[in-house]
Short mmCIF file of C-alpha atoms in Angstrom, two decimals:
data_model
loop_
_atom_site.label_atom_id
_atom_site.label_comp_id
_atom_site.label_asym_id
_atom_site.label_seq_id
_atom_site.Cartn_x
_atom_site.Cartn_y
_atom_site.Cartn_z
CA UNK A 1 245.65 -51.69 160.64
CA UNK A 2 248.33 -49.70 159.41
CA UNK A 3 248.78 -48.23 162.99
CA UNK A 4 249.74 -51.90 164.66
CA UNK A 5 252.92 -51.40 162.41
CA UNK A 6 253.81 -48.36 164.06
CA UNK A 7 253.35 -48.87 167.49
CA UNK A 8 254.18 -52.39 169.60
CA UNK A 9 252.91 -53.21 173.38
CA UNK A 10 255.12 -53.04 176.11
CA UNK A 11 254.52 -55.19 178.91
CA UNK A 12 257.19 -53.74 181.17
CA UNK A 13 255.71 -50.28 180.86
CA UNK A 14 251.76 -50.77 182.39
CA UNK A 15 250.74 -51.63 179.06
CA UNK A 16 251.48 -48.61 177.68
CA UNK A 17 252.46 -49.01 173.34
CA UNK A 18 255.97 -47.67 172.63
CA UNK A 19 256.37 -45.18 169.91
CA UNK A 20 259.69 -45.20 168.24
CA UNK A 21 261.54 -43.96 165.06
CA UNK A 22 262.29 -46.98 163.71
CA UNK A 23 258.89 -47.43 163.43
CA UNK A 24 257.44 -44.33 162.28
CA UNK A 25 260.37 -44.72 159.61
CA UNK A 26 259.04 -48.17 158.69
CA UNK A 27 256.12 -46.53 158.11
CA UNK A 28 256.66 -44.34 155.44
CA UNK A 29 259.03 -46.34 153.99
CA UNK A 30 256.41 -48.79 153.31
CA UNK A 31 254.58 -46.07 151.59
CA UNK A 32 257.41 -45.69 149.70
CA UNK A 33 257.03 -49.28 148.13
CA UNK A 34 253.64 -48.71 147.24
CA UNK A 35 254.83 -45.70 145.14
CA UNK A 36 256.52 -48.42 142.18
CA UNK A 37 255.79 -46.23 139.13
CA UNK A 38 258.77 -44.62 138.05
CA UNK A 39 256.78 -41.30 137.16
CA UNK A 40 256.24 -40.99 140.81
CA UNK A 41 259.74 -40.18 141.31
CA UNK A 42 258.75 -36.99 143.30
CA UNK A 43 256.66 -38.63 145.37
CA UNK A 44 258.75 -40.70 146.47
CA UNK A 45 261.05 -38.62 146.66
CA UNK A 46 258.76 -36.26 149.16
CA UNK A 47 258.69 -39.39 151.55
CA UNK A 48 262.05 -39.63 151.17
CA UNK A 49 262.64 -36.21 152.43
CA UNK A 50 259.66 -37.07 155.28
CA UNK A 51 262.12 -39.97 156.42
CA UNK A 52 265.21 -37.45 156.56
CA UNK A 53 263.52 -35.51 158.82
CA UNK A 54 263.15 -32.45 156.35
CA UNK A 55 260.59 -29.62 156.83
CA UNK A 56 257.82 -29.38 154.62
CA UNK A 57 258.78 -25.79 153.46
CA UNK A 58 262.02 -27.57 152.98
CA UNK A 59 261.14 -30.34 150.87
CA UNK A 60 259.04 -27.66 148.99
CA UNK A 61 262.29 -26.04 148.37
CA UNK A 62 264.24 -28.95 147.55
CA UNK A 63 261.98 -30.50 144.97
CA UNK A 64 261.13 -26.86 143.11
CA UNK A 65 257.90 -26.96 143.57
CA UNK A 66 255.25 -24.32 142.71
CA UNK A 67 254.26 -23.28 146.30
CA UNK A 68 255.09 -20.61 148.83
CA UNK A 69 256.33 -21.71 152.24
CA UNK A 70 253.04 -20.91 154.00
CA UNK A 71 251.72 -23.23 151.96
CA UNK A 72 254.01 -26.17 151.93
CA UNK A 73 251.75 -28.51 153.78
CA UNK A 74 248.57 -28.19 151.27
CA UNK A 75 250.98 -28.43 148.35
CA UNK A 76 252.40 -31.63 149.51
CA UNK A 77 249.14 -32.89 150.93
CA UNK A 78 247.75 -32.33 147.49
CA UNK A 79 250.62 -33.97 145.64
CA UNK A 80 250.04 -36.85 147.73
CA UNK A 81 246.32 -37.21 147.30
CA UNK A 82 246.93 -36.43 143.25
CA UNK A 83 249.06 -39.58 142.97
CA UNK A 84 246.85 -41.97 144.59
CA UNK A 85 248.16 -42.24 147.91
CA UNK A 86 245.89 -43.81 150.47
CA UNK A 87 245.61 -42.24 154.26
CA UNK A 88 247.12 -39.02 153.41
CA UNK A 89 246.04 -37.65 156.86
CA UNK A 90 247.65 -40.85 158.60
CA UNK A 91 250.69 -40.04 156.70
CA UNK A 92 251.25 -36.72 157.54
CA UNK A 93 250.48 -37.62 161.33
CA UNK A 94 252.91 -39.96 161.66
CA UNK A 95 255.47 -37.59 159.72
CA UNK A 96 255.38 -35.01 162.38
CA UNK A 97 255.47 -37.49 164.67
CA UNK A 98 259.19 -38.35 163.15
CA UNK A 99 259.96 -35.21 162.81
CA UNK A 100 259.00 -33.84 166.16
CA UNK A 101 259.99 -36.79 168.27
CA UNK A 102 263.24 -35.49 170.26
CA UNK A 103 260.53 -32.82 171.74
CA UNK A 104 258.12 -35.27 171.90
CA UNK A 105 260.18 -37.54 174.38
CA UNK A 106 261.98 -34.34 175.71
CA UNK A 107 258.73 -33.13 176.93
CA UNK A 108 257.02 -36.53 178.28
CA UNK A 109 260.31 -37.07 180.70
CA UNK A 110 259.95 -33.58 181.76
CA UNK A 111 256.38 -34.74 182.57
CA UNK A 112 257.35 -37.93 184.10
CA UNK A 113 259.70 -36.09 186.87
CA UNK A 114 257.05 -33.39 187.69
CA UNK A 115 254.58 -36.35 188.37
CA UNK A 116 256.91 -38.74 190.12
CA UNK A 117 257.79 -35.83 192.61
CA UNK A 118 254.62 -34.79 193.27
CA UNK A 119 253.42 -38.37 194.04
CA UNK A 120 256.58 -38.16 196.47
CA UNK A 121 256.54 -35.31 198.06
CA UNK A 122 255.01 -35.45 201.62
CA UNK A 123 254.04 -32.02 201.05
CA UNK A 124 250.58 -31.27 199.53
CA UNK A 125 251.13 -28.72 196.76
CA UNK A 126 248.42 -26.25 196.87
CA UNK A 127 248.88 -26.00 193.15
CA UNK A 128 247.10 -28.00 191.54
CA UNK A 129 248.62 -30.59 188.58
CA UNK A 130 247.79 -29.99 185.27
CA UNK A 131 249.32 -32.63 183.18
CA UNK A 132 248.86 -30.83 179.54
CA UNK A 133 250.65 -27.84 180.75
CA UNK A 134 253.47 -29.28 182.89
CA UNK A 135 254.21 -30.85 178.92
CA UNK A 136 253.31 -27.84 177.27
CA UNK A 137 256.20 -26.51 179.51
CA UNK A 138 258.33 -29.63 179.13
CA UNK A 139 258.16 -29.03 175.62
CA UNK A 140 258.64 -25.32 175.17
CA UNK A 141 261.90 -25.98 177.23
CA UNK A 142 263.22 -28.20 174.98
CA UNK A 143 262.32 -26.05 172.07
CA UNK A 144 264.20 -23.23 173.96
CA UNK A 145 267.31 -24.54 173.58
CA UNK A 146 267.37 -25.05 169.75
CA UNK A 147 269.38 -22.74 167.63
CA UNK A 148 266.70 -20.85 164.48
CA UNK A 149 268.70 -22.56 162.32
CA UNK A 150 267.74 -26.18 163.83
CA UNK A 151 264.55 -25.14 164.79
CA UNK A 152 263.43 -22.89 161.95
CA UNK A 153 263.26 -26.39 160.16
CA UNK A 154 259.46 -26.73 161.86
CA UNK A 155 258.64 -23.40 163.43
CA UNK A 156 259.31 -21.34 159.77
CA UNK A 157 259.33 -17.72 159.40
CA UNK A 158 255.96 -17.76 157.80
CA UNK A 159 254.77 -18.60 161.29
CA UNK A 160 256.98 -16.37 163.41
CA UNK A 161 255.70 -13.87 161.24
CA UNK A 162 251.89 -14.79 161.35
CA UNK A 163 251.77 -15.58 165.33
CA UNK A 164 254.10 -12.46 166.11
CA UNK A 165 251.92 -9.55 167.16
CA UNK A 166 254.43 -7.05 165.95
CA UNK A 167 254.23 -8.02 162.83
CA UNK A 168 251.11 -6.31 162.48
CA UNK A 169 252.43 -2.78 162.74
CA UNK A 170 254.28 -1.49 159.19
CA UNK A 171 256.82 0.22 161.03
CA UNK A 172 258.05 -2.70 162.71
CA UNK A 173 258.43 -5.12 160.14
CA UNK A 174 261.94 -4.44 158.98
CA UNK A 175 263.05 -4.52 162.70
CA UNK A 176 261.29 -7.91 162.70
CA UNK A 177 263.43 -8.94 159.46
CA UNK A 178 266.41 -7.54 161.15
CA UNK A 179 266.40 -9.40 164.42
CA UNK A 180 265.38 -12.58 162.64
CA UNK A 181 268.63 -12.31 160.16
CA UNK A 182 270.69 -11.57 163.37
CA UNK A 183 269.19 -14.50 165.03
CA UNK A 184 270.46 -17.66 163.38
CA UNK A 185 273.01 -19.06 165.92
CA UNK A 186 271.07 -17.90 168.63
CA UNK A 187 268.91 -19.84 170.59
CA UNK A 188 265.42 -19.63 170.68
CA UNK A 189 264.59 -19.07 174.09
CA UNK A 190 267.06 -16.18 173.62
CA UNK A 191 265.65 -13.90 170.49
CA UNK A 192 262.00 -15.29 170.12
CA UNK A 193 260.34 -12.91 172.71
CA UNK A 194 262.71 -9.89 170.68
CA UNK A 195 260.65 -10.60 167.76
CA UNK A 196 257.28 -11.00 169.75
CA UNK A 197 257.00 -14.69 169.85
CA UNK A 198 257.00 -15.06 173.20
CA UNK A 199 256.12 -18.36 175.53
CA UNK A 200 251.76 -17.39 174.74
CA UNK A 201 252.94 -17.93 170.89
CA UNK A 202 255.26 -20.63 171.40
CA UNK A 203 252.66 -22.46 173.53
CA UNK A 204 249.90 -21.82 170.30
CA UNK A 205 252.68 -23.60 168.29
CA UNK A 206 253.10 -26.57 170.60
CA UNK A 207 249.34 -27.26 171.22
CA UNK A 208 249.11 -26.95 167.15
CA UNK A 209 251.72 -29.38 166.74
CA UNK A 210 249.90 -32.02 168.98
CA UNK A 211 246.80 -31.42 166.86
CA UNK A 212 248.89 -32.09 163.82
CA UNK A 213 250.58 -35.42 165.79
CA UNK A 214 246.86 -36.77 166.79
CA UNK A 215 248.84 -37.20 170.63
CA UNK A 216 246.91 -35.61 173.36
CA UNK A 217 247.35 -35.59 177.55
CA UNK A 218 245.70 -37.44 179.68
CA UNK A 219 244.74 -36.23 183.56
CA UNK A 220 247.17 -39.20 184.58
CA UNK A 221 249.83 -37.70 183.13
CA UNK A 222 249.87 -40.21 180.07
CA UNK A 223 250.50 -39.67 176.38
CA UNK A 224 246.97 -40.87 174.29
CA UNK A 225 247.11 -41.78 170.77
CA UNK A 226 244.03 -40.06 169.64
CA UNK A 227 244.17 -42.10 166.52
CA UNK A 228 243.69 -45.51 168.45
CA UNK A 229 242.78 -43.94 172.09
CA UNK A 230 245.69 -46.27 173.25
CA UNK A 231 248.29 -44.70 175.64
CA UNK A 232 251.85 -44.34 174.49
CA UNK A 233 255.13 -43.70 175.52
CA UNK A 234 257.79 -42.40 173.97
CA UNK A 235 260.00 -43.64 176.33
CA UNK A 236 261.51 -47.40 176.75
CA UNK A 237 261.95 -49.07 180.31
CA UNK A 238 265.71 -48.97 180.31
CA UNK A 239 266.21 -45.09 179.46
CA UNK A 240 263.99 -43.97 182.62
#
């Protein structure tokens, strides 16, 4: 399986597989190989992108294709599937996957020391745990501290636009426009609630994203591939 190349046991961490770049990057350069037709040089070139760590709407962009930015991921999906390309779906999984790592491993340490101190404290939290969220939060977090410009490169306009509520009213859609243009160096945590993308949205957007990266929670606090049901980590023994 295609999967055993991505992912590699590691004894030291309860048996728990250890998902890394390098391997997600081995990945999809190996479905670069497969591409040897020299007519396929924008399909290649599309995983070449995927390896970079482009957006989709970006490699749209890049490559001049025929598609609006809404659209990026059918276009590419279908440009894939056109040339022959086998496991489209497991290819775009594992793309996200690269390409939303660093909040990915930003979010399961912020998971890891919520758990560890409740299983420490000698208090009993009447609160109760709730693994997905305490990530969800982990997550958002991390995603709060990214400039537009870094992390408009996965959470595009298009979708600002489509999960802001404000958006919906005519009158406010220049002043939407507006604070977006103002809003480049700015971080996110800062402006997004401004333009009515606020933590409800942002939290729509993360719990997309895990769809999209086939990872889910489990109620022990553990990352599941839902691709292989195996647990994963994101994180190696040394860099706890």
């Amino acid at each position: 399986m295609v999967q055993e190349i991505l992912l590699h046991e590691d004894s030291l961490a309860s048996q728990k597989h250890l998902l890394e770049p390098d391997y997600l990057t081995d990945y999809l350069q190996m479905k670069q190989y497969e591409v040897s037709s020299e007519d396929k040089k924008e399909i290649k070139n599309i995983l070449e992108y995927m390896i970079l760590g482009y957006g989709l709407h970006v490699i749209v962009s890049e490559l001049g294709m025929q598609s609006t930015l809404s659209l990026a991921e059918r276009t590419i999906r279908r440009k894939l599937n056109d040339n022959g390309l086998k496991n489209v779906d497991e290819i775009m999984t594992n793309y996200y996957r690269l390409l939303l790592f660093p909040m990915l491993q930003s979010a399961e340490r912020y998971l890891n020391e919520k758990y560890n101190e409740l299983r420490l404290s000698k208090k009993k939290s009447k609160k109760v745990f709730k693994p997905s969220l305490v990530f969800h939060e982990g997550a958002s977090r991390y995603l709060g501290t990214l400039t537009y410009n870094i992390a408009s490169n996965f959470i595009t306009m298009p979708i600002m636009f489509a999960y802001s509520p404000i958006t919906s009213d005519v009158n406010q859609l220049s002043e939407f426009f507006n604070k977006l243009a103002k809003a480049q160096d700015s971080k996110l945590s800062d402006f997004a609630s401004e333009i009515g993308f606020d933590s409800v949205q942002l939290d729509s957007w993360i719990s997309n994203a895990m769809k999209k990266m086939e990872i889910s929670i489990s109620e022990n606090a553990e990352l599941i591939d839902d691709l292989t049901g195996q647990v994963i980590t994101t994180i190696k023994p040394c860099q706890n």
